mmCIF file of C-alpha atoms and ligand atoms in Angstrom:
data_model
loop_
_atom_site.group_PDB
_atom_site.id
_atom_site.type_symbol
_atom_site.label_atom_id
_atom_site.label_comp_id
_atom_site.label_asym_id
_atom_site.label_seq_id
_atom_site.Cartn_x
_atom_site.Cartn_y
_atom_site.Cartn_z
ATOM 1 C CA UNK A 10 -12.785 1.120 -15.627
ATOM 2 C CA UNK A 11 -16.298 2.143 -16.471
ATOM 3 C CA UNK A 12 -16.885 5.533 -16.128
ATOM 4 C CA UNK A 13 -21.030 5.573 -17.049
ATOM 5 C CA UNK A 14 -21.529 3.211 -14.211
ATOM 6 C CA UNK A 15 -19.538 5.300 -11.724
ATOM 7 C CA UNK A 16 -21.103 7.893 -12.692
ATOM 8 C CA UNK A 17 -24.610 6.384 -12.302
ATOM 9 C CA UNK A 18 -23.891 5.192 -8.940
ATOM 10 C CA UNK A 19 -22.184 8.553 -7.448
ATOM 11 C CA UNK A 20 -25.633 9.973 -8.438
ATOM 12 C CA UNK A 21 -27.978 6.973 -7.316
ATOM 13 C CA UNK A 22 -25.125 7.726 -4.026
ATOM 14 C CA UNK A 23 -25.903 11.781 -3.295
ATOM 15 C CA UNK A 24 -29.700 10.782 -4.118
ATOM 16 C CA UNK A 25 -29.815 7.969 -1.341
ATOM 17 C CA UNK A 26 -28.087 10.381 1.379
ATOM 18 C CA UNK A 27 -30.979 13.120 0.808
ATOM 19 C CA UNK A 28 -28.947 15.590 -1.705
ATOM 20 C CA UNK A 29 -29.870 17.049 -4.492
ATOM 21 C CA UNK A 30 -27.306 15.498 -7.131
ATOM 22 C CA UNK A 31 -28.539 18.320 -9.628
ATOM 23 C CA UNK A 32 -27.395 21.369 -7.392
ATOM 24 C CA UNK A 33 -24.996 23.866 -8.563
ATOM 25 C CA UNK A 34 -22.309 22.358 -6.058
ATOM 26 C CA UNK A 35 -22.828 18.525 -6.965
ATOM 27 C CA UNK A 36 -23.777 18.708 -10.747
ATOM 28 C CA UNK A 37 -20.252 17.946 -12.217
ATOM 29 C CA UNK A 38 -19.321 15.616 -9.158
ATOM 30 C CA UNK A 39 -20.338 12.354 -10.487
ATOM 31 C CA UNK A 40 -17.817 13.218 -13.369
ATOM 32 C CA UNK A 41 -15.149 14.405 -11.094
ATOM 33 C CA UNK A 42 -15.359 11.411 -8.921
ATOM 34 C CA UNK A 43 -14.971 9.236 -11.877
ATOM 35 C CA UNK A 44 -12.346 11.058 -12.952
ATOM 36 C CA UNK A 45 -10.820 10.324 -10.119
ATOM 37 C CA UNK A 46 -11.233 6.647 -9.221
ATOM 38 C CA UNK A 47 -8.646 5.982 -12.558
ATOM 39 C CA UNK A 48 -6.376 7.790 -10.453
ATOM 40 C CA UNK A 49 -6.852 6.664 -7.229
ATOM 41 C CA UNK A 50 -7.959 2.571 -8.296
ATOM 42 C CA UNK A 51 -5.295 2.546 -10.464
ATOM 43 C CA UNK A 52 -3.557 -0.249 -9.316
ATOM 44 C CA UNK A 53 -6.922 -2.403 -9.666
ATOM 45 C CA UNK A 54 -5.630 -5.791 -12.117
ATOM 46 C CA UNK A 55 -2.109 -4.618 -12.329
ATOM 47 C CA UNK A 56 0.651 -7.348 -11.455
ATOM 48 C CA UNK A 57 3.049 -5.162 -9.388
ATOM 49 C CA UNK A 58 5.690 -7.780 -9.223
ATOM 50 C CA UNK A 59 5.914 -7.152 -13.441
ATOM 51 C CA UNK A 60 7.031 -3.474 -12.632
ATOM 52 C CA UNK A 61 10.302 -4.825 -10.253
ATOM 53 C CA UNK A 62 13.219 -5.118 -13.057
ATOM 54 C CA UNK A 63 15.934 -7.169 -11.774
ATOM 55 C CA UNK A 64 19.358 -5.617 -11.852
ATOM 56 C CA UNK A 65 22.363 -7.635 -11.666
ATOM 57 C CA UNK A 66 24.789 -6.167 -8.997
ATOM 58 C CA UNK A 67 27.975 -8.009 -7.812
ATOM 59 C CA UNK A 68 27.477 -9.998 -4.708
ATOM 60 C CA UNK A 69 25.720 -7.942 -2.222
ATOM 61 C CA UNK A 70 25.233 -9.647 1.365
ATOM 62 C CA UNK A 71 23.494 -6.323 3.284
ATOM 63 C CA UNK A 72 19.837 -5.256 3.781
ATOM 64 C CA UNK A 73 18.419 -3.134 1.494
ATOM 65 C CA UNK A 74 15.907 -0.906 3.423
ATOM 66 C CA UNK A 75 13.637 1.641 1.623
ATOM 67 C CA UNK A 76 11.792 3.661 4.759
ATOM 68 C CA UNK A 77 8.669 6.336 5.125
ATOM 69 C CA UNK A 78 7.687 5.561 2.475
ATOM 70 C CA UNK A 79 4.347 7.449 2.028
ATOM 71 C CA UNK A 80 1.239 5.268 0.653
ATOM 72 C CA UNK A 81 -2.281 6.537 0.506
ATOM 73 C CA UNK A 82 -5.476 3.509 0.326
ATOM 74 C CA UNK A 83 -9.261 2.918 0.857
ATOM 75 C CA UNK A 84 -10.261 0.569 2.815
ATOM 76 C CA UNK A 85 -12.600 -1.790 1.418
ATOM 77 C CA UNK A 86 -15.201 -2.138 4.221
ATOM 78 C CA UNK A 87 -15.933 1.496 4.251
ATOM 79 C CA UNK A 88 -13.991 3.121 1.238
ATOM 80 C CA UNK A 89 -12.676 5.618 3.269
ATOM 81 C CA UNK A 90 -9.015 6.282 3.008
ATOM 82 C CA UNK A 91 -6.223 4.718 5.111
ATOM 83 C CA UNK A 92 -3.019 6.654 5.086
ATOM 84 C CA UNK A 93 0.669 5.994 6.384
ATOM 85 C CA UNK A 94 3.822 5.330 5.565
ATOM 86 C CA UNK A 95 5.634 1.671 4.650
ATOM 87 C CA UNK A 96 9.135 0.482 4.798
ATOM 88 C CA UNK A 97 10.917 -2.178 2.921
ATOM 89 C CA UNK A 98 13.363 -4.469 3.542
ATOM 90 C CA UNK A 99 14.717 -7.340 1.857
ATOM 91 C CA UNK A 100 18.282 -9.558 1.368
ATOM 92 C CA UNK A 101 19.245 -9.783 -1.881
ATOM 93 C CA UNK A 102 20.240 -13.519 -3.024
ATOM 94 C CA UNK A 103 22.879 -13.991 -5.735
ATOM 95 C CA UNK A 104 22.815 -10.786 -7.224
ATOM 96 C CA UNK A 105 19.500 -10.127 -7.752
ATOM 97 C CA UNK A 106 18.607 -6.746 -7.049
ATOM 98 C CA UNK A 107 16.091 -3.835 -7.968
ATOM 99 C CA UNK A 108 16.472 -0.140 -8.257
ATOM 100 C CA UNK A 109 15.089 1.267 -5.002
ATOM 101 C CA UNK A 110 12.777 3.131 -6.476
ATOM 102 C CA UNK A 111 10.416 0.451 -7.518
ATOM 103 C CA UNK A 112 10.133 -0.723 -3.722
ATOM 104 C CA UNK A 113 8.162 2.574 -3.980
ATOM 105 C CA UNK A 114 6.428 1.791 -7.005
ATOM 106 C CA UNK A 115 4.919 -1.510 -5.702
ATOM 107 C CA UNK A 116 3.570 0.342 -2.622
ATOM 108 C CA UNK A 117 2.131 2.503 -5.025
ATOM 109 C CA UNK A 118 0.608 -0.253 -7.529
ATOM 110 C CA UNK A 119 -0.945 -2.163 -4.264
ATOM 111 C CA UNK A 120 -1.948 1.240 -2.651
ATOM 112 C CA UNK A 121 -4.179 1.833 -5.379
ATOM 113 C CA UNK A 122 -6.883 -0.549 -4.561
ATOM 114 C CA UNK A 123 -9.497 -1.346 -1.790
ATOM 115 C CA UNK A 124 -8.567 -3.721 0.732
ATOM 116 C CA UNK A 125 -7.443 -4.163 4.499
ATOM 117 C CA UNK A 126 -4.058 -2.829 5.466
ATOM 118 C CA UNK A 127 -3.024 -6.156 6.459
ATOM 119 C CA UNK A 128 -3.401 -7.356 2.793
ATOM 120 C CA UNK A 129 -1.684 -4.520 1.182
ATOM 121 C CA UNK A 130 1.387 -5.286 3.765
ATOM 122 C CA UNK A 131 1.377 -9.160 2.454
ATOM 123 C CA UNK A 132 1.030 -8.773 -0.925
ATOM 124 C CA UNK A 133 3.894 -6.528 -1.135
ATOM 125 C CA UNK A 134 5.832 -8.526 0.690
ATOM 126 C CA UNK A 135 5.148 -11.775 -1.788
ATOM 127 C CA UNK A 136 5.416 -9.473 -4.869
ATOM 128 C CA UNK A 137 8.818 -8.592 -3.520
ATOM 129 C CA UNK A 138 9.484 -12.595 -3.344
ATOM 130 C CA UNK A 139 8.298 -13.499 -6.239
ATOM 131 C CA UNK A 140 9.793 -10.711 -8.215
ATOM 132 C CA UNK A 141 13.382 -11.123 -6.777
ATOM 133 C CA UNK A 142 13.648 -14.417 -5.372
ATOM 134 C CA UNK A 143 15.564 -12.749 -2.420
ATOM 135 C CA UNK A 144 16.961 -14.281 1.194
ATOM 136 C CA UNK A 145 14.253 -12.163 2.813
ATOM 137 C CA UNK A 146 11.783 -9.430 2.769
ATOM 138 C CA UNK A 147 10.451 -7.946 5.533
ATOM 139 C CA UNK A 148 7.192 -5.069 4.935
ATOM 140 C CA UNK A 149 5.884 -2.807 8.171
ATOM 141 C CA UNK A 150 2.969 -0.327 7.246
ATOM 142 C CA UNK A 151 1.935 2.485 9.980
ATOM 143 C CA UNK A 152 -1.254 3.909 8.850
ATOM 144 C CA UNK A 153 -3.988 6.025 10.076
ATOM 145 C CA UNK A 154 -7.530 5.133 9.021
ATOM 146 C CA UNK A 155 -10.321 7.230 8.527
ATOM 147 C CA UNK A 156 -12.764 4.495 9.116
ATOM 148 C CA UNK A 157 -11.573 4.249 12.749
ATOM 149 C CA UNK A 158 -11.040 8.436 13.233
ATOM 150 C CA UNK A 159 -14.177 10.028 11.717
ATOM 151 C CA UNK A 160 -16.574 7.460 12.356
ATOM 152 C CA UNK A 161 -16.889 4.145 14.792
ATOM 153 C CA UNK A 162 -14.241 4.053 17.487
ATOM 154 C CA UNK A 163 -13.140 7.787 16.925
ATOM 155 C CA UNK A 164 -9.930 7.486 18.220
ATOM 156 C CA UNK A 165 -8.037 10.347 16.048
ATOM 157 C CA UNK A 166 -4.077 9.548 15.797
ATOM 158 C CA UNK A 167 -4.185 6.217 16.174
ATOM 159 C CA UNK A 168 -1.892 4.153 14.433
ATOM 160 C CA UNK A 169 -2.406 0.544 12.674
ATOM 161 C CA UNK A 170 1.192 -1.448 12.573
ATOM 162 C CA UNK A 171 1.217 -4.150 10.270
ATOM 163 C CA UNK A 172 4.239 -6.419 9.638
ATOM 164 C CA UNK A 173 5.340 -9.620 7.490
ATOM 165 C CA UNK A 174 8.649 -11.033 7.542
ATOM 166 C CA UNK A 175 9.200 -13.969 4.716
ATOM 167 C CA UNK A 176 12.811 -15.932 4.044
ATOM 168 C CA UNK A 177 15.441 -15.222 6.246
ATOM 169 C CA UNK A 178 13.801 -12.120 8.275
ATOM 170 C CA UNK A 179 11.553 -14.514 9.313
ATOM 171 C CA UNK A 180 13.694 -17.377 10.236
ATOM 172 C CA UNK A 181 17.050 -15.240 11.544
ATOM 173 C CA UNK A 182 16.240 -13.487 14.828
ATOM 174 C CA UNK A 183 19.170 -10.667 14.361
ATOM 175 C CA UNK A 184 18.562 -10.468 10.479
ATOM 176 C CA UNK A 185 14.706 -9.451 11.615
ATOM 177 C CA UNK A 186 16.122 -7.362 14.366
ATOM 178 C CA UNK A 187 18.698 -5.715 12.642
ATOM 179 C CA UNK A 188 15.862 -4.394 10.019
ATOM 180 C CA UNK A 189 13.552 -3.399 12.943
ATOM 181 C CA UNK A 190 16.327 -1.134 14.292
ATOM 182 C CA UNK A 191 17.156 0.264 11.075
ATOM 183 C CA UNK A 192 13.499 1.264 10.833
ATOM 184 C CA UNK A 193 13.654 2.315 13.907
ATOM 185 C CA UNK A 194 11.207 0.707 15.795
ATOM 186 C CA UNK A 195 11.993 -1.152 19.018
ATOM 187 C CA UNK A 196 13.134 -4.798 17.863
ATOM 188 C CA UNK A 197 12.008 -8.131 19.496
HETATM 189 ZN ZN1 ZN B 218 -12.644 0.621 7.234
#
């Protein structure tokens, strides 16, 4: 990440909106902000699928469901932040599995980018795939977005549902159903 030219442009940024970027207030906040974009873009060129380890676990023919499981984003059309929560599901094959955690950690990895929410739902979900090779994954995001609460539409609490099934959840009615009512939304 380049810091100078995040700098540069948070100043160019407070300049173009009528502030005074040299004001007690603002002064460090070029810095700051580019302090915080390696935080918050930190998932920017990292291959989350490299994270998932797989753990061989004797034969294991269930759904493994990971659920709420808090994500914050910027969308990439406004950079303003999209918020929720994401569950995962997917059917091991064989007995390739993952420790639950890093279902977390991938949400995290892809989180930490700009994009649309129904990106960040896909590309976990094919991570997951490609990582573990498994019967199924299935990934639902609920988010809030900022670009549609404080601005535009202005419809405050509204939530964005996103879901892709791959493998079996897609194919299998009651597989994709079963996951839906462990999430606990209403299945099909
Ligand atoms: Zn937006």
């Amino acid at each position: 990440m380049d810091a100078d030219t995040i700098k540069t442009a948070v100043r160019m940024f407070l300049e173009g909106i009528g502030e005074d970027p040299d004001r007690p207030g603002l002064v460090d906040t070029p810095d700051r902000v580019a302090r915080m974009c390696e935080e918050i873009f930190a998932g920017i060129g990292v291959d989350a699928a490299q994270v998932v380890r797989v753990i061989p676990m004797p034969d294991h023919d269930e759904i493994v469901l990971v659920k709420n499981i808090p994500f914050y984003s910027l969308c990439e059309h406004h950079l303003l932040p999209f918020f929720g929560v994401a569950h995962v599901a997917y059917l091991p094959a064989g007995n390739r599995m993952c420790g639950i955690s890093k279902l977390a950690r991938v949400i995290d990895i892809h989180a930490k980018r700009p994009q649309v929410q129904e990106n960040l739902t896909t590309a976990v979900a094919d991570d997951l795939m490609r990582a573990l090779d498994p019967r199924g994954v299935m990934a639902v995001i609920e988010a809030e977005h900022l670009c549609m609460t404080m601005r535009g539409a202005k419809v405050p609490g509204s939530k964005t549902v996103t879901s892709v099934v791959r493998g079996i959840f897609r194919e299998n009615p009651t597989t994709r159903n079963e996951a839906l009512r462990l999430i606990g939304a209403k299945p099909e």
